[in-house]
């Protein structure tokens, strides 16, 4: 039995400039926070591998696009490097313009639709040194950068995205030490998050003024949140987690306004950032045209159990994670696998967000030590990845057949790429990358994906409980 996906469904993969492009110190690009952090603290990066070379798409893009065509990808989401396009914030780097135009032209010539993101965690260093997203002036710098990109590439690219996972730099940089500035300060986190949202809305406004035929969206890492029990305290804990990590960006982006309970909470504990009436207006008047959803794992919440977390400025005051006894794990990454979460996201968007057009912008399985799955001919036998994608697509298809307006599915990622502090520790690609020679080799999942994208049909393998009428 096979499941048929809608005609014109987007099949492809996602990546980003800082993780894929390489050439970090050439081509006129200026430094980003990652270039700076690696230069000052290389020991924090797995294997001592920094952002200089990554997957070297900068020098291999023609070959990579040929390989994308070979596996029948009809779309690719990547990003532009802000620090490459506008090295000093004002001057346009002609070499960057030539590179990106060649990439977009090559994609189109191979019938691969480019979806272009403007920001993927790669803050230019000069702006980081000025306070990053805590500095409201960066909002206007971002709007100028967005306008410049729309004017330079709008004749080639119709679908744009402002930010990928805007919550991640907030959570990992202001409530953790995995991104710069690597501090724990909830008030500064809220301020940076608000300015990020404001930058998004100003970019959407610029888009509507520059691009007459196209659409613009935002990519969020939505984590469906499940309470430990049906008891009110656990349900409330799950609601807090959903409010902080999902609705804080989802609601203003789609509905044009923040949840009332989030504003009330911020006022009560004294973390509401300063704002002007025009800020509220620009968010209200610039909702997105489509939504991208990155989904890897759910969030499971319970009432606070640690009595030491009494401060209202600690998120543990509101909820704590818990381990679901029935969970299925990716033993090679340490993350829970819960395929039904994708269906729950689809139905939530359908029922609570006006059934806005959306697509799965990232979904994939990271594996540490993937060399152990190489066969004698050097091909990675990643049946686990095929099963992972298949099971998620079954639940996605169920959501589509029940009316959710999903138009595509992108794997993370096409070829193994660099991931922040983890570098190449966890491999996600449909193609394997030899980071010494930069050679690319198709994995078993890449060949499987080729058949899937060519047919637009998914052969069901398991998951009888996920019954569909497809």
JSON list of N, CA and C in Angstrom, two decimals, residues 206-258:
[
{"chain": "A", "resi": 206, "resn": "UNK", "atom": "N", "xyz": [9.33, 45.12, 4.50]},
{"chain": "A", "resi": 206, "resn": "UNK", "atom": "CA", "xyz": [10.19, 45.44, 3.36]},
{"chain": "A", "resi": 206, "resn": "UNK", "atom": "C", "xyz": [9.88, 44.53, 2.17]},
{"chain": "A", "resi": 207, "resn": "UNK", "atom": "N", "xyz": [9.64, 43.27, 2.47]},
{"chain": "A", "resi": 207, "resn": "UNK", "atom": "CA", "xyz": [9.33, 42.31, 1.40]},
{"chain": "A", "resi": 207, "resn": "UNK", "atom": "C", "xyz": [8.09, 42.74, 0.62]},
{"chain": "A", "resi": 208, "resn": "UNK", "atom": "N", "xyz": [7.07, 43.14, 1.33]},
{"chain": "A", "resi": 208, "resn": "UNK", "atom": "CA", "xyz": [5.81, 43.51, 0.67]},
{"chain": "A", "resi": 208, "resn": "UNK", "atom": "C", "xyz": [5.95, 44.78, -0.16]},
{"chain": "A", "resi": 209, "resn": "UNK", "atom": "N", "xyz": [6.96, 45.59, 0.17]},
{"chain": "A", "resi": 209, "resn": "UNK", "atom": "CA", "xyz": [7.19, 46.81, -0.60]},
{"chain": "A", "resi": 209, "resn": "UNK", "atom": "C", "xyz": [8.06, 46.55, -1.84]},
{"chain": "A", "resi": 210, "resn": "UNK", "atom": "N", "xyz": [8.92, 45.52, -1.74]},
{"chain": "A", "resi": 210, "resn": "UNK", "atom": "CA", "xyz": [9.87, 45.26, -2.83]},
{"chain": "A", "resi": 210, "resn": "UNK", "atom": "C", "xyz": [9.38, 44.18, -3.79]},
{"chain": "A", "resi": 211, "resn": "UNK", "atom": "N", "xyz": [8.87, 43.08, -3.24]},
{"chain": "A", "resi": 211, "resn": "UNK", "atom": "CA", "xyz": [8.50, 41.91, -4.03]},
{"chain": "A", "resi": 211, "resn": "UNK", "atom": "C", "xyz": [6.99, 41.91, -4.31]},
{"chain": "A", "resi": 212, "resn": "UNK", "atom": "N", "xyz": [6.64, 41.93, -5.56]},
{"chain": "A", "resi": 212, "resn": "UNK", "atom": "CA", "xyz": [5.22, 41.98, -5.90]},
{"chain": "A", "resi": 212, "resn": "UNK", "atom": "C", "xyz": [4.62, 40.59, -6.10]},
{"chain": "A", "resi": 213, "resn": "UNK", "atom": "N", "xyz": [5.42, 39.63, -6.52]},
{"chain": "A", "resi": 213, "resn": "UNK", "atom": "CA", "xyz": [4.92, 38.28, -6.71]},
{"chain": "A", "resi": 213, "resn": "UNK", "atom": "C", "xyz": [5.83, 37.33, -5.94]},
{"chain": "A", "resi": 214, "resn": "UNK", "atom": "N", "xyz": [5.40, 36.93, -4.80]},
{"chain": "A", "resi": 214, "resn": "UNK", "atom": "CA", "xyz": [6.18, 36.04, -3.98]},
{"chain": "A", "resi": 214, "resn": "UNK", "atom": "C", "xyz": [5.52, 35.90, -2.62]},
{"chain": "A", "resi": 215, "resn": "UNK", "atom": "N", "xyz": [6.16, 35.18, -1.74]},
{"chain": "A", "resi": 215, "resn": "UNK", "atom": "CA", "xyz": [5.61, 35.02, -0.40]},
{"chain": "A", "resi": 215, "resn": "UNK", "atom": "C", "xyz": [6.76, 34.91, 0.59]},
{"chain": "A", "resi": 216, "resn": "UNK", "atom": "N", "xyz": [6.45, 35.24, 1.83]},
{"chain": "A", "resi": 216, "resn": "UNK", "atom": "CA", "xyz": [7.48, 35.26, 2.86]},
{"chain": "A", "resi": 216, "resn": "UNK", "atom": "C", "xyz": [6.99, 34.56, 4.11]},
{"chain": "A", "resi": 217, "resn": "UNK", "atom": "N", "xyz": [7.90, 33.86, 4.75]},
{"chain": "A", "resi": 217, "resn": "UNK", "atom": "CA", "xyz": [7.51, 33.08, 5.92]},
{"chain": "A", "resi": 217, "resn": "UNK", "atom": "C", "xyz": [8.55, 33.13, 7.03]},
{"chain": "A", "resi": 218, "resn": "UNK", "atom": "N", "xyz": [8.33, 32.30, 8.01]},
{"chain": "A", "resi": 218, "resn": "UNK", "atom": "CA", "xyz": [9.21, 32.17, 9.17]},
{"chain": "A", "resi": 218, "resn": "UNK", "atom": "C", "xyz": [9.30, 30.68, 9.50]},
{"chain": "A", "resi": 219, "resn": "UNK", "atom": "N", "xyz": [10.48, 30.23, 9.88]},
{"chain": "A", "resi": 219, "resn": "UNK", "atom": "CA", "xyz": [10.65, 28.82, 10.23]},
{"chain": "A", "resi": 219, "resn": "UNK", "atom": "C", "xyz": [10.83, 28.70, 11.74]},
{"chain": "A", "resi": 220, "resn": "UNK", "atom": "N", "xyz": [9.94, 27.92, 12.35]},
{"chain": "A", "resi": 220, "resn": "UNK", "atom": "CA", "xyz": [9.97, 27.72, 13.80]},
{"chain": "A", "resi": 220, "resn": "UNK", "atom": "C", "xyz": [10.22, 26.25, 14.13]},
{"chain": "A", "resi": 221, "resn": "UNK", "atom": "N", "xyz": [10.98, 26.03, 15.18]},
{"chain": "A", "resi": 221, "resn": "UNK", "atom": "CA", "xyz": [11.17, 24.67, 15.68]},
{"chain": "A", "resi": 221, "resn": "UNK", "atom": "C", "xyz": [10.06, 24.38, 16.69]},
{"chain": "A", "resi": 222, "resn": "UNK", "atom": "N", "xyz": [8.92, 23.99, 16.18]},
{"chain": "A", "resi": 222, "resn": "UNK", "atom": "CA", "xyz": [7.78, 23.74, 17.06]},
{"chain": "A", "resi": 222, "resn": "UNK", "atom": "C", "xyz": [7.94, 22.39, 17.76]},
{"chain": "A", "resi": 223, "resn": "UNK", "atom": "N", "xyz": [7.72, 22.42, 19.04]},
{"chain": "A", "resi": 223, "resn": "UNK", "atom": "CA", "xyz": [7.83, 21.20, 19.85]},
{"chain": "A", "resi": 223, "resn": "UNK", "atom": "C", "xyz": [6.50, 20.95, 20.54]},
{"chain": "A", "resi": 224, "resn": "UNK", "atom": "N", "xyz": [5.66, 20.08, 19.97]},
{"chain": "A", "resi": 224, "resn": "UNK", "atom": "CA", "xyz": [4.40, 19.77, 20.66]},
{"chain": "A", "resi": 224, "resn": "UNK", "atom": "C", "xyz": [4.70, 19.34, 22.09]},
{"chain": "A", "resi": 225, "resn": "UNK", "atom": "N", "xyz": [3.97, 19.89, 23.02]},
{"chain": "A", "resi": 225, "resn": "UNK", "atom": "CA", "xyz": [4.30, 19.71, 24.43]},
{"chain": "A", "resi": 225, "resn": "UNK", "atom": "C", "xyz": [3.23, 18.89, 25.12]},
{"chain": "A", "resi": 226, "resn": "UNK", "atom": "N", "xyz": [3.66, 17.84, 25.80]},
{"chain": "A", "resi": 226, "resn": "UNK", "atom": "CA", "xyz": [2.73, 16.90, 26.42]},
{"chain": "A", "resi": 226, "resn": "UNK", "atom": "C", "xyz": [2.95, 16.87, 27.93]},
{"chain": "A", "resi": 227, "resn": "UNK", "atom": "N", "xyz": [1.86, 17.02, 28.70]},
{"chain": "A", "resi": 227, "resn": "UNK", "atom": "CA", "xyz": [2.00, 16.98, 30.17]},
{"chain": "A", "resi": 227, "resn": "UNK", "atom": "C", "xyz": [2.22, 15.56, 30.68]},
{"chain": "A", "resi": 228, "resn": "UNK", "atom": "N", "xyz": [2.83, 15.47, 31.83]},
{"chain": "A", "resi": 228, "resn": "UNK", "atom": "CA", "xyz": [3.09, 14.15, 32.43]},
{"chain": "A", "resi": 228, "resn": "UNK", "atom": "C", "xyz": [1.79, 13.44, 32.77]},
{"chain": "A", "resi": 229, "resn": "UNK", "atom": "N", "xyz": [0.79, 14.21, 33.17]},
{"chain": "A", "resi": 229, "resn": "UNK", "atom": "CA", "xyz": [-0.49, 13.62, 33.55]},
{"chain": "A", "resi": 229, "resn": "UNK", "atom": "C", "xyz": [-1.60, 14.62, 33.24]},
{"chain": "A", "resi": 230, "resn": "UNK", "atom": "N", "xyz": [-2.83, 14.22, 33.49]},
{"chain": "A", "resi": 230, "resn": "UNK", "atom": "CA", "xyz": [-3.96, 15.12, 33.27]},
{"chain": "A", "resi": 230, "resn": "UNK", "atom": "C", "xyz": [-4.26, 15.98, 34.50]},
{"chain": "A", "resi": 231, "resn": "UNK", "atom": "N", "xyz": [-3.43, 15.87, 35.53]},
{"chain": "A", "resi": 231, "resn": "UNK", "atom": "CA", "xyz": [-3.63, 16.69, 36.72]},
{"chain": "A", "resi": 231, "resn": "UNK", "atom": "C", "xyz": [-3.34, 18.16, 36.37]},
{"chain": "A", "resi": 232, "resn": "UNK", "atom": "N", "xyz": [-4.12, 19.08, 36.94]},
{"chain": "A", "resi": 232, "resn": "UNK", "atom": "CA", "xyz": [-4.01, 20.50, 36.56]},
{"chain": "A", "resi": 232, "resn": "UNK", "atom": "C", "xyz": [-2.60, 21.06, 36.64]},
{"chain": "A", "resi": 233, "resn": "UNK", "atom": "N", "xyz": [-1.82, 20.64, 37.63]},
{"chain": "A", "resi": 233, "resn": "UNK", "atom": "CA", "xyz": [-0.47, 21.20, 37.78]},
{"chain": "A", "resi": 233, "resn": "UNK", "atom": "C", "xyz": [0.44, 20.80, 36.62]},
{"chain": "A", "resi": 234, "resn": "UNK", "atom": "N", "xyz": [0.29, 19.56, 36.14]},
{"chain": "A", "resi": 234, "resn": "UNK", "atom": "CA", "xyz": [1.10, 19.12, 35.01]},
{"chain": "A", "resi": 234, "resn": "UNK", "atom": "C", "xyz": [0.62, 19.75, 33.70]},
{"chain": "A", "resi": 235, "resn": "UNK", "atom": "N", "xyz": [-0.70, 19.88, 33.57]},
{"chain": "A", "resi": 235, "resn": "UNK", "atom": "CA", "xyz": [-1.25, 20.52, 32.38]},
{"chain": "A", "resi": 235, "resn": "UNK", "atom": "C", "xyz": [-0.79, 21.98, 32.31]},
{"chain": "A", "resi": 236, "resn": "UNK", "atom": "N", "xyz": [-0.80, 22.65, 33.47]},
{"chain": "A", "resi": 236, "resn": "UNK", "atom": "CA", "xyz": [-0.34, 24.03, 33.51]},
{"chain": "A", "resi": 236, "resn": "UNK", "atom": "C", "xyz": [1.15, 24.14, 33.16]},
{"chain": "A", "resi": 237, "resn": "UNK", "atom": "N", "xyz": [1.91, 23.18, 33.65]},
{"chain": "A", "resi": 237, "resn": "UNK", "atom": "CA", "xyz": [3.35, 23.18, 33.33]},
{"chain": "A", "resi": 237, "resn": "UNK", "atom": "C", "xyz": [3.57, 23.04, 31.82]},
{"chain": "A", "resi": 238, "resn": "UNK", "atom": "N", "xyz": [2.81, 22.15, 31.18]},
{"chain": "A", "resi": 238, "resn": "UNK", "atom": "CA", "xyz": [2.93, 21.97, 29.73]},
{"chain": "A", "resi": 238, "resn": "UNK", "atom": "C", "xyz": [2.50, 23.25, 29.00]},
{"chain": "A", "resi": 239, "resn": "UNK", "atom": "N", "xyz": [1.50, 23.93, 29.53]},
{"chain": "A", "resi": 239, "resn": "UNK", "atom": "CA", "xyz": [1.04, 25.18, 28.92]},
{"chain": "A", "resi": 239, "resn": "UNK", "atom": "C", "xyz": [2.12, 26.25, 28.99]},
{"chain": "A", "resi": 240, "resn": "UNK", "atom": "N", "xyz": [2.82, 26.31, 30.14]},
{"chain": "A", "resi": 240, "resn": "UNK", "atom": "CA", "xyz": [3.93, 27.27, 30.25]},
{"chain": "A", "resi": 240, "resn": "UNK", "atom": "C", "xyz": [4.99, 26.99, 29.19]},
{"chain": "A", "resi": 241, "resn": "UNK", "atom": "N", "xyz": [5.37, 25.72, 29.07]},
{"chain": "A", "resi": 241, "resn": "UNK", "atom": "CA", "xyz": [6.42, 25.36, 28.11]},
{"chain": "A", "resi": 241, "resn": "UNK", "atom": "C", "xyz": [5.99, 25.69, 26.68]},
{"chain": "A", "resi": 242, "resn": "UNK", "atom": "N", "xyz": [4.74, 25.41, 26.37]},
{"chain": "A", "resi": 242, "resn": "UNK", "atom": "CA", "xyz": [4.22, 25.72, 25.04]},
{"chain": "A", "resi": 242, "resn": "UNK", "atom": "C", "xyz": [4.22, 27.23, 24.80]},
{"chain": "A", "resi": 243, "resn": "UNK", "atom": "N", "xyz": [3.84, 27.97, 25.83]},
{"chain": "A", "resi": 243, "resn": "UNK", "atom": "CA", "xyz": [3.79, 29.44, 25.72]},
{"chain": "A", "resi": 243, "resn": "UNK", "atom": "C", "xyz": [5.17, 30.02, 25.45]},
{"chain": "A", "resi": 244, "resn": "UNK", "atom": "N", "xyz": [6.17, 29.56, 26.22]},
{"chain": "A", "resi": 244, "resn": "UNK", "atom": "CA", "xyz": [7.52, 30.09, 26.09]},
{"chain": "A", "resi": 244, "resn": "UNK", "atom": "C", "xyz": [8.18, 29.67, 24.77]},
{"chain": "A", "resi": 245, "resn": "UNK", "atom": "N", "xyz": [8.08, 28.39, 24.43]},
{"chain": "A", "resi": 245, "resn": "UNK", "atom": "CA", "xyz": [8.91, 27.87, 23.35]},
{"chain": "A", "resi": 245, "resn": "UNK", "atom": "C", "xyz": [8.20, 27.78, 22.00]},
{"chain": "A", "resi": 246, "resn": "UNK", "atom": "N", "xyz": [6.89, 27.82, 21.96]},
{"chain": "A", "resi": 246, "resn": "UNK", "atom": "CA", "xyz": [6.18, 27.75, 20.68]},
{"chain": "A", "resi": 246, "resn": "UNK", "atom": "C", "xyz": [5.42, 29.04, 20.38]},
{"chain": "A", "resi": 247, "resn": "UNK", "atom": "N", "xyz": [4.51, 29.40, 21.26]},
{"chain": "A", "resi": 247, "resn": "UNK", "atom": "CA", "xyz": [3.59, 30.49, 20.96]},
{"chain": "A", "resi": 247, "resn": "UNK", "atom": "C", "xyz": [4.25, 31.87, 21.02]},
{"chain": "A", "resi": 248, "resn": "UNK", "atom": "N", "xyz": [5.41, 31.99, 21.67]},
{"chain": "A", "resi": 248, "resn": "UNK", "atom": "CA", "xyz": [6.07, 33.29, 21.78]},
{"chain": "A", "resi": 248, "resn": "UNK", "atom": "C", "xyz": [6.48, 33.85, 20.42]},
{"chain": "A", "resi": 249, "resn": "UNK", "atom": "N", "xyz": [6.74, 32.98, 19.45]},
{"chain": "A", "resi": 249, "resn": "UNK", "atom": "CA", "xyz": [7.00, 33.44, 18.08]},
{"chain": "A", "resi": 249, "resn": "UNK", "atom": "C", "xyz": [5.85, 33.09, 17.13]},
{"chain": "A", "resi": 250, "resn": "UNK", "atom": "N", "xyz": [5.22, 31.96, 17.37]},
{"chain": "A", "resi": 250, "resn": "UNK", "atom": "CA", "xyz": [4.16, 31.51, 16.44]},
{"chain": "A", "resi": 250, "resn": "UNK", "atom": "C", "xyz": [2.98, 32.47, 16.41]},
{"chain": "A", "resi": 251, "resn": "UNK", "atom": "N", "xyz": [2.52, 32.90, 17.56]},
{"chain": "A", "resi": 251, "resn": "UNK", "atom": "CA", "xyz": [1.34, 33.77, 17.60]},
{"chain": "A", "resi": 251, "resn": "UNK", "atom": "C", "xyz": [1.58, 35.13, 16.94]},
{"chain": "A", "resi": 252, "resn": "UNK", "atom": "N", "xyz": [2.63, 35.85, 17.32]},
{"chain": "A", "resi": 252, "resn": "UNK", "atom": "CA", "xyz": [2.83, 37.14, 16.64]},
{"chain": "A", "resi": 252, "resn": "UNK", "atom": "C", "xyz": [3.11, 37.01, 15.15]},
{"chain": "A", "resi": 253, "resn": "UNK", "atom": "N", "xyz": [3.79, 35.92, 14.74]},
{"chain": "A", "resi": 253, "resn": "UNK", "atom": "CA", "xyz": [4.11, 35.76, 13.32]},
{"chain": "A", "resi": 253, "resn": "UNK", "atom": "C", "xyz": [2.86, 35.49, 12.49]},
{"chain": "A", "resi": 254, "resn": "UNK", "atom": "N", "xyz": [1.96, 34.67, 13.01]},
{"chain": "A", "resi": 254, "resn": "UNK", "atom": "CA", "xyz": [0.78, 34.26, 12.24]},
{"chain": "A", "resi": 254, "resn": "UNK", "atom": "C", "xyz": [-0.42, 35.16, 12.54]},
{"chain": "A", "resi": 255, "resn": "UNK", "atom": "N", "xyz": [-0.64, 35.45, 13.84]},
{"chain": "A", "resi": 255, "resn": "UNK", "atom": "CA", "xyz": [-1.83, 36.21, 14.24]},
{"chain": "A", "resi": 255, "resn": "UNK", "atom": "C", "xyz": [-1.58, 37.71, 14.40]},
{"chain": "A", "resi": 256, "resn": "UNK", "atom": "N", "xyz": [-0.30, 38.09, 14.43]},
{"chain": "A", "resi": 256, "resn": "UNK", "atom": "CA", "xyz": [0.01, 39.51, 14.56]},
{"chain": "A", "resi": 256, "resn": "UNK", "atom": "C", "xyz": [-0.04, 40.04, 15.97]},
{"chain": "A", "resi": 257, "resn": "UNK", "atom": "N", "xyz": [-0.11, 39.17, 16.95]},
{"chain": "A", "resi": 257, "resn": "UNK", "atom": "CA", "xyz": [-0.14, 39.63, 18.33]},
{"chain": "A", "resi": 257, "resn": "UNK", "atom": "C", "xyz": [0.35, 38.53, 19.28]},
{"chain": "A", "resi": 258, "resn": "UNK", "atom": "N", "xyz": [0.93, 38.99, 20.39]},
{"chain": "A", "resi": 258, "resn": "UNK", "atom": "CA", "xyz": [1.43, 38.06, 21.40]},
{"chain": "A", "resi": 258, "resn": "UNK", "atom": "C", "xyz": [0.28, 37.50, 22.24]}
]
